[in-house]
Amino acid sequence: AGAAFCLAKPFEARRFLSTVELALSQARVFPHRAEAERRQRAFRRYFARYPVTARATGGTARKREAAGFTGNLSAGGLFCTLPERFPVMTPLVVRVESQTGPVAVSATVAWCGSSSGRRPGDVPHGLRILQAQTPEDGARWTQLLQALAKAAVAEGEGEA
C-alpha cells in the first residue's frame, strides 16, 4: 500500500542502485539533471592538483584503496582521477595531501566517468564531502579552501 517502487528478489547491486537513483529523483531529494545544470553551484570550485588517496569503507568496493590526483576542490566536494572505478554512492575516506597538511574527509561517490579519451586508468570521479574525519582535518580543509580562494582572487582564476 502506497509503494511507488517494487523490487523483485533476488536483485543485482547495479540494478538496485539505478532503482534507488530513480526513486530519489522522483522524491526530489536530488534535483533532476536538467534542473541541476540550470542552478548555480552552491560552492565555488578551485583548480588544484594534489595527491589523493581514496579508501572505500562500504558498498561493493569495501576496503579497496586507490591513489590519484585532485582536479578541483570546493567546500562541498572534489573532482579527482583515480586508477580504478568506484561505483556511485560508495562511501569513502579520502586523504588529500596539501600544502596545509594532510586532510582526511568522509565522502561519497556522486558520479563516475569513463577512462576513454584519457590516459588508461585515469577514471574521473566527483566526490561529495560528508564531513571531516577530525576537527583538525576540518580546520585544515578550511585553511586550504581559504588559501585557494585568496590565490584565485589574486590570479583572477577559479570556476563559478
JSON list of C-alpha atoms in Angstrom, two decimals:
[
{"chain": "A", "resi": 1, "resn": "ALA", "atom": "CA", "xyz": [0.00, 0.00, 0.00]},
{"chain": "A", "resi": 2, "resn": "GLY", "atom": "CA", "xyz": [1.45, 3.33, -1.04]},
{"chain": "A", "resi": 3, "resn": "ALA", "atom": "CA", "xyz": [4.61, 1.83, -2.58]},
{"chain": "A", "resi": 4, "resn": "ALA", "atom": "CA", "xyz": [5.80, 3.62, -5.69]},
{"chain": "A", "resi": 5, "resn": "PHE", "atom": "CA", "xyz": [8.50, 1.06, -6.46]},
{"chain": "A", "resi": 6, "resn": "CYS", "atom": "CA", "xyz": [8.74, -2.70, -6.19]},
{"chain": "A", "resi": 7, "resn": "LEU", "atom": "CA", "xyz": [11.90, -4.83, -6.18]},
{"chain": "A", "resi": 8, "resn": "ALA", "atom": "CA", "xyz": [11.92, -8.39, -7.44]},
{"chain": "A", "resi": 9, "resn": "LYS", "atom": "CA", "xyz": [14.12, -10.80, -5.48]},
{"chain": "A", "resi": 10, "resn": "PRO", "atom": "CA", "xyz": [16.92, -11.69, -5.95]},
{"chain": "A", "resi": 11, "resn": "PHE", "atom": "CA", "xyz": [18.34, -8.48, -7.35]},
{"chain": "A", "resi": 12, "resn": "GLU", "atom": "CA", "xyz": [21.70, -7.25, -8.66]},
{"chain": "A", "resi": 13, "resn": "ALA", "atom": "CA", "xyz": [23.51, -4.37, -6.95]},
{"chain": "A", "resi": 14, "resn": "ARG", "atom": "CA", "xyz": [23.75, -2.32, -10.17]},
{"chain": "A", "resi": 15, "resn": "ARG", "atom": "CA", "xyz": [20.04, -2.67, -10.91]},
{"chain": "A", "resi": 16, "resn": "PHE", "atom": "CA", "xyz": [19.18, -1.89, -7.28]},
{"chain": "A", "resi": 17, "resn": "LEU", "atom": "CA", "xyz": [21.30, 1.29, -7.30]},
{"chain": "A", "resi": 18, "resn": "SER", "atom": "CA", "xyz": [19.65, 2.50, -10.51]},
{"chain": "A", "resi": 19, "resn": "THR", "atom": "CA", "xyz": [16.25, 1.90, -8.87]},
{"chain": "A", "resi": 20, "resn": "VAL", "atom": "CA", "xyz": [17.35, 3.87, -5.80]},
{"chain": "A", "resi": 21, "resn": "GLU", "atom": "CA", "xyz": [18.56, 6.74, -8.00]},
{"chain": "A", "resi": 22, "resn": "LEU", "atom": "CA", "xyz": [15.23, 6.70, -9.85]},
{"chain": "A", "resi": 23, "resn": "ALA", "atom": "CA", "xyz": [13.31, 6.75, -6.56]},
{"chain": "A", "resi": 24, "resn": "LEU", "atom": "CA", "xyz": [15.43, 9.63, -5.24]},
{"chain": "A", "resi": 25, "resn": "SER", "atom": "CA", "xyz": [14.91, 11.62, -8.42]},
{"chain": "A", "resi": 26, "resn": "GLN", "atom": "CA", "xyz": [11.13, 11.18, -8.07]},
{"chain": "A", "resi": 27, "resn": "ALA", "atom": "CA", "xyz": [11.27, 12.15, -4.38]},
{"chain": "A", "resi": 28, "resn": "ARG", "atom": "CA", "xyz": [13.08, 15.38, -5.32]},
{"chain": "A", "resi": 29, "resn": "VAL", "atom": "CA", "xyz": [15.86, 14.61, -2.85]},
{"chain": "A", "resi": 30, "resn": "PHE", "atom": "CA", "xyz": [18.31, 15.11, -5.71]},
{"chain": "A", "resi": 31, "resn": "PRO", "atom": "CA", "xyz": [17.40, 17.64, -8.39]},
{"chain": "A", "resi": 32, "resn": "HIS", "atom": "CA", "xyz": [16.69, 16.35, -11.87]},
{"chain": "A", "resi": 33, "resn": "ARG", "atom": "CA", "xyz": [19.82, 16.50, -14.05]},
{"chain": "A", "resi": 34, "resn": "ALA", "atom": "CA", "xyz": [18.45, 19.33, -16.25]},
{"chain": "A", "resi": 35, "resn": "GLU", "atom": "CA", "xyz": [17.39, 21.28, -13.17]},
{"chain": "A", "resi": 36, "resn": "ALA", "atom": "CA", "xyz": [20.83, 20.84, -11.59]},
{"chain": "A", "resi": 37, "resn": "GLU", "atom": "CA", "xyz": [22.50, 22.19, -14.73]},
{"chain": "A", "resi": 38, "resn": "ARG", "atom": "CA", "xyz": [20.36, 25.33, -14.58]},
{"chain": "A", "resi": 39, "resn": "ARG", "atom": "CA", "xyz": [21.14, 26.03, -10.94]},
{"chain": "A", "resi": 40, "resn": "GLN", "atom": "CA", "xyz": [24.23, 27.89, -9.88]},
{"chain": "A", "resi": 41, "resn": "ARG", "atom": "CA", "xyz": [26.77, 25.91, -7.85]},
{"chain": "A", "resi": 42, "resn": "ALA", "atom": "CA", "xyz": [26.41, 26.16, -4.08]},
{"chain": "A", "resi": 43, "resn": "PHE", "atom": "CA", "xyz": [30.20, 26.20, -3.60]},
{"chain": "A", "resi": 44, "resn": "ARG", "atom": "CA", "xyz": [32.88, 27.73, -5.77]},
{"chain": "A", "resi": 45, "resn": "ARG", "atom": "CA", "xyz": [35.36, 25.25, -7.24]},
{"chain": "A", "resi": 46, "resn": "TYR", "atom": "CA", "xyz": [39.09, 25.92, -7.23]},
{"chain": "A", "resi": 47, "resn": "PHE", "atom": "CA", "xyz": [41.51, 24.25, -9.59]},
{"chain": "A", "resi": 48, "resn": "ALA", "atom": "CA", "xyz": [44.08, 22.35, -7.54]},
{"chain": "A", "resi": 49, "resn": "ARG", "atom": "CA", "xyz": [46.25, 19.31, -8.17]},
{"chain": "A", "resi": 50, "resn": "TYR", "atom": "CA", "xyz": [47.11, 17.38, -5.01]},
{"chain": "A", "resi": 51, "resn": "PRO", "atom": "CA", "xyz": [47.85, 13.72, -4.39]},
{"chain": "A", "resi": 52, "resn": "VAL", "atom": "CA", "xyz": [44.73, 11.97, -3.11]},
{"chain": "A", "resi": 53, "resn": "THR", "atom": "CA", "xyz": [44.04, 8.52, -1.65]},
{"chain": "A", "resi": 54, "resn": "ALA", "atom": "CA", "xyz": [40.51, 7.11, -1.61]},
{"chain": "A", "resi": 55, "resn": "ARG", "atom": "CA", "xyz": [39.63, 4.09, 0.53]},
{"chain": "A", "resi": 56, "resn": "ALA", "atom": "CA", "xyz": [36.18, 2.50, 0.25]},
{"chain": "A", "resi": 57, "resn": "THR", "atom": "CA", "xyz": [34.52, 1.91, 3.61]},
{"chain": "A", "resi": 58, "resn": "GLY", "atom": "CA", "xyz": [31.42, 0.14, 2.39]},
{"chain": "A", "resi": 59, "resn": "GLY", "atom": "CA", "xyz": [29.33, -0.86, -0.58]},
{"chain": "A", "resi": 60, "resn": "THR", "atom": "CA", "xyz": [30.51, -3.28, -3.24]},
{"chain": "A", "resi": 61, "resn": "ALA", "atom": "CA", "xyz": [34.02, -1.76, -3.21]},
{"chain": "A", "resi": 62, "resn": "ARG", "atom": "CA", "xyz": [34.62, -2.30, 0.53]},
{"chain": "A", "resi": 63, "resn": "LYS", "atom": "CA", "xyz": [38.26, -1.95, 1.61]},
{"chain": "A", "resi": 64, "resn": "ARG", "atom": "CA", "xyz": [39.54, -1.09, -1.90]},
{"chain": "A", "resi": 65, "resn": "GLU", "atom": "CA", "xyz": [42.05, 1.75, -2.00]},
{"chain": "A", "resi": 66, "resn": "ALA", "atom": "CA", "xyz": [43.31, 3.86, -4.89]},
{"chain": "A", "resi": 67, "resn": "ALA", "atom": "CA", "xyz": [45.69, 6.80, -5.24]},
{"chain": "A", "resi": 68, "resn": "GLY", "atom": "CA", "xyz": [45.31, 9.60, -7.77]},
{"chain": "A", "resi": 69, "resn": "PHE", "atom": "CA", "xyz": [45.15, 13.38, -8.07]},
{"chain": "A", "resi": 70, "resn": "THR", "atom": "CA", "xyz": [42.58, 16.10, -7.48]},
{"chain": "A", "resi": 71, "resn": "GLY", "atom": "CA", "xyz": [41.47, 18.32, -10.35]},
{"chain": "A", "resi": 72, "resn": "ASN", "atom": "CA", "xyz": [39.45, 20.83, -8.34]},
{"chain": "A", "resi": 73, "resn": "LEU", "atom": "CA", "xyz": [38.16, 21.35, -4.80]},
{"chain": "A", "resi": 74, "resn": "SER", "atom": "CA", "xyz": [35.19, 23.07, -3.18]},
{"chain": "A", "resi": 75, "resn": "ALA", "atom": "CA", "xyz": [33.61, 23.24, 0.26]},
{"chain": "A", "resi": 76, "resn": "GLY", "atom": "CA", "xyz": [31.12, 20.58, -0.84]},
{"chain": "A", "resi": 77, "resn": "GLY", "atom": "CA", "xyz": [33.26, 18.15, -2.78]},
{"chain": "A", "resi": 78, "resn": "LEU", "atom": "CA", "xyz": [36.13, 17.48, -5.12]},
{"chain": "A", "resi": 79, "resn": "PHE", "atom": "CA", "xyz": [36.95, 16.17, -8.56]},
{"chain": "A", "resi": 80, "resn": "CYS", "atom": "CA", "xyz": [39.72, 13.60, -8.82]},
{"chain": "A", "resi": 81, "resn": "THR", "atom": "CA", "xyz": [41.09, 10.98, -11.16]},
{"chain": "A", "resi": 82, "resn": "LEU", "atom": "CA", "xyz": [41.77, 7.50, -9.81]},
{"chain": "A", "resi": 83, "resn": "PRO", "atom": "CA", "xyz": [43.25, 4.41, -11.46]},
{"chain": "A", "resi": 84, "resn": "GLU", "atom": "CA", "xyz": [40.07, 2.39, -10.92]},
{"chain": "A", "resi": 85, "resn": "ARG", "atom": "CA", "xyz": [36.34, 3.00, -10.83]},
{"chain": "A", "resi": 86, "resn": "PHE", "atom": "CA", "xyz": [34.42, 3.29, -7.56]},
{"chain": "A", "resi": 87, "resn": "PRO", "atom": "CA", "xyz": [30.65, 2.82, -8.03]},
{"chain": "A", "resi": 88, "resn": "VAL", "atom": "CA", "xyz": [28.26, 5.72, -7.44]},
{"chain": "A", "resi": 89, "resn": "MET", "atom": "CA", "xyz": [27.19, 6.03, -3.78]},
{"chain": "A", "resi": 90, "resn": "THR", "atom": "CA", "xyz": [30.30, 4.21, -2.50]},
{"chain": "A", "resi": 91, "resn": "PRO", "atom": "CA", "xyz": [31.29, 5.61, 0.91]},
{"chain": "A", "resi": 92, "resn": "LEU", "atom": "CA", "xyz": [34.95, 6.64, 1.06]},
{"chain": "A", "resi": 93, "resn": "VAL", "atom": "CA", "xyz": [37.57, 8.04, 3.35]},
{"chain": "A", "resi": 94, "resn": "VAL", "atom": "CA", "xyz": [39.59, 10.46, 1.23]},
{"chain": "A", "resi": 95, "resn": "ARG", "atom": "CA", "xyz": [43.01, 11.81, 2.17]},
{"chain": "A", "resi": 96, "resn": "VAL", "atom": "CA", "xyz": [44.25, 14.91, 0.32]},
{"chain": "A", "resi": 97, "resn": "GLU", "atom": "CA", "xyz": [47.94, 15.79, 0.66]},
{"chain": "A", "resi": 98, "resn": "SER", "atom": "CA", "xyz": [48.00, 19.60, 0.54]},
{"chain": "A", "resi": 99, "resn": "GLN", "atom": "CA", "xyz": [50.32, 22.45, 1.48]},
{"chain": "A", "resi": 100, "resn": "THR", "atom": "CA", "xyz": [48.28, 22.89, 4.70]},
{"chain": "A", "resi": 101, "resn": "GLY", "atom": "CA", "xyz": [49.00, 19.26, 5.60]},
{"chain": "A", "resi": 102, "resn": "PRO", "atom": "CA", "xyz": [47.09, 16.02, 5.03]},
{"chain": "A", "resi": 103, "resn": "VAL", "atom": "CA", "xyz": [43.30, 16.33, 5.22]},
{"chain": "A", "resi": 104, "resn": "ALA", "atom": "CA", "xyz": [41.03, 13.31, 5.73]},
{"chain": "A", "resi": 105, "resn": "VAL", "atom": "CA", "xyz": [37.31, 13.56, 4.94]},
{"chain": "A", "resi": 106, "resn": "SER", "atom": "CA", "xyz": [34.38, 11.19, 4.67]},
{"chain": "A", "resi": 107, "resn": "ALA", "atom": "CA", "xyz": [32.87, 11.35, 1.21]},
{"chain": "A", "resi": 108, "resn": "THR", "atom": "CA", "xyz": [30.61, 9.50, -1.18]},
{"chain": "A", "resi": 109, "resn": "VAL", "atom": "CA", "xyz": [30.96, 8.98, -4.93]},
{"chain": "A", "resi": 110, "resn": "ALA", "atom": "CA", "xyz": [28.46, 11.35, -6.59]},
{"chain": "A", "resi": 111, "resn": "TRP", "atom": "CA", "xyz": [29.40, 10.38, -10.14]},
{"chain": "A", "resi": 112, "resn": "CYS", "atom": "CA", "xyz": [32.00, 8.40, -12.00]},
{"chain": "A", "resi": 113, "resn": "GLY", "atom": "CA", "xyz": [33.07, 8.89, -15.60]},
{"chain": "A", "resi": 114, "resn": "SER", "atom": "CA", "xyz": [34.79, 6.86, -18.26]},
{"chain": "A", "resi": 115, "resn": "SER", "atom": "CA", "xyz": [38.52, 6.47, -18.76]},
{"chain": "A", "resi": 116, "resn": "SER", "atom": "CA", "xyz": [38.16, 6.55, -22.55]},
{"chain": "A", "resi": 117, "resn": "GLY", "atom": "CA", "xyz": [39.82, 9.57, -24.10]},
{"chain": "A", "resi": 118, "resn": "ARG", "atom": "CA", "xyz": [42.16, 9.87, -21.14]},
{"chain": "A", "resi": 119, "resn": "ARG", "atom": "CA", "xyz": [45.25, 8.01, -20.15]},
{"chain": "A", "resi": 120, "resn": "PRO", "atom": "CA", "xyz": [44.42, 4.38, -19.34]},
{"chain": "A", "resi": 121, "resn": "GLY", "atom": "CA", "xyz": [43.47, 4.06, -15.70]},
{"chain": "A", "resi": 122, "resn": "ASP", "atom": "CA", "xyz": [42.58, 7.74, -15.19]},
{"chain": "A", "resi": 123, "resn": "VAL", "atom": "CA", "xyz": [38.91, 7.43, -14.20]},
{"chain": "A", "resi": 124, "resn": "PRO", "atom": "CA", "xyz": [37.27, 10.75, -13.28]},
{"chain": "A", "resi": 125, "resn": "HIS", "atom": "CA", "xyz": [35.22, 10.83, -10.07]},
{"chain": "A", "resi": 126, "resn": "GLY", "atom": "CA", "xyz": [33.05, 13.50, -8.46]},
{"chain": "A", "resi": 127, "resn": "LEU", "atom": "CA", "xyz": [33.08, 13.11, -4.68]},
{"chain": "A", "resi": 128, "resn": "ARG", "atom": "CA", "xyz": [30.62, 14.73, -2.28]},
{"chain": "A", "resi": 129, "resn": "ILE", "atom": "CA", "xyz": [32.20, 15.58, 1.08]},
{"chain": "A", "resi": 130, "resn": "LEU", "atom": "CA", "xyz": [30.13, 14.50, 4.05]},
{"chain": "A", "resi": 131, "resn": "GLN", "atom": "CA", "xyz": [32.37, 15.58, 6.94]},
{"chain": "A", "resi": 132, "resn": "ALA", "atom": "CA", "xyz": [35.95, 15.95, 8.10]},
{"chain": "A", "resi": 133, "resn": "GLN", "atom": "CA", "xyz": [37.39, 12.94, 9.92]},
{"chain": "A", "resi": 134, "resn": "THR", "atom": "CA", "xyz": [38.60, 15.08, 12.86]},
{"chain": "A", "resi": 135, "resn": "PRO", "atom": "CA", "xyz": [38.23, 18.73, 13.94]},
{"chain": "A", "resi": 136, "resn": "GLU", "atom": "CA", "xyz": [41.86, 19.24, 12.87]},
{"chain": "A", "resi": 137, "resn": "ASP", "atom": "CA", "xyz": [41.04, 17.93, 9.38]},
{"chain": "A", "resi": 138, "resn": "GLY", "atom": "CA", "xyz": [38.11, 20.33, 9.23]},
{"chain": "A", "resi": 139, "resn": "ALA", "atom": "CA", "xyz": [40.37, 23.24, 10.16]},
{"chain": "A", "resi": 140, "resn": "ARG", "atom": "CA", "xyz": [42.98, 22.24, 7.55]},
{"chain": "A", "resi": 141, "resn": "TRP", "atom": "CA", "xyz": [40.28, 21.87, 4.86]},
{"chain": "A", "resi": 142, "resn": "THR", "atom": "CA", "xyz": [39.00, 25.37, 5.68]},
{"chain": "A", "resi": 143, "resn": "GLN", "atom": "CA", "xyz": [42.56, 26.76, 5.58]},
{"chain": "A", "resi": 144, "resn": "LEU", "atom": "CA", "xyz": [43.17, 25.06, 2.24]},
{"chain": "A", "resi": 145, "resn": "LEU", "atom": "CA", "xyz": [39.99, 26.49, 0.68]},
{"chain": "A", "resi": 146, "resn": "GLN", "atom": "CA", "xyz": [40.78, 29.96, 2.04]},
{"chain": "A", "resi": 147, "resn": "ALA", "atom": "CA", "xyz": [44.29, 29.80, 0.55]},
{"chain": "A", "resi": 148, "resn": "LEU", "atom": "CA", "xyz": [42.87, 28.65, -2.81]},
{"chain": "A", "resi": 149, "resn": "ALA", "atom": "CA", "xyz": [40.26, 31.44, -2.74]},
{"chain": "A", "resi": 150, "resn": "LYS", "atom": "CA", "xyz": [42.92, 34.05, -1.98]},
{"chain": "A", "resi": 151, "resn": "ALA", "atom": "CA", "xyz": [45.12, 32.73, -4.81]},
{"chain": "A", "resi": 152, "resn": "ALA", "atom": "CA", "xyz": [42.16, 32.69, -7.22]},
{"chain": "A", "resi": 153, "resn": "VAL", "atom": "CA", "xyz": [41.33, 36.33, -6.44]},
{"chain": "A", "resi": 154, "resn": "ALA", "atom": "CA", "xyz": [44.97, 37.34, -6.90]},
{"chain": "A", "resi": 155, "resn": "GLU", "atom": "CA", "xyz": [45.22, 35.47, -10.21]},
{"chain": "A", "resi": 156, "resn": "GLY", "atom": "CA", "xyz": [41.65, 36.02, -11.40]},
{"chain": "A", "resi": 157, "resn": "GLU", "atom": "CA", "xyz": [41.05, 32.26, -11.59]},
{"chain": "A", "resi": 158, "resn": "GLY", "atom": "CA", "xyz": [38.56, 29.79, -10.19]},
{"chain": "A", "resi": 159, "resn": "GLU", "atom": "CA", "xyz": [35.35, 28.42, -11.58]},
{"chain": "A", "resi": 160, "resn": "ALA", "atom": "CA", "xyz": [31.91, 29.57, -10.54]}
]
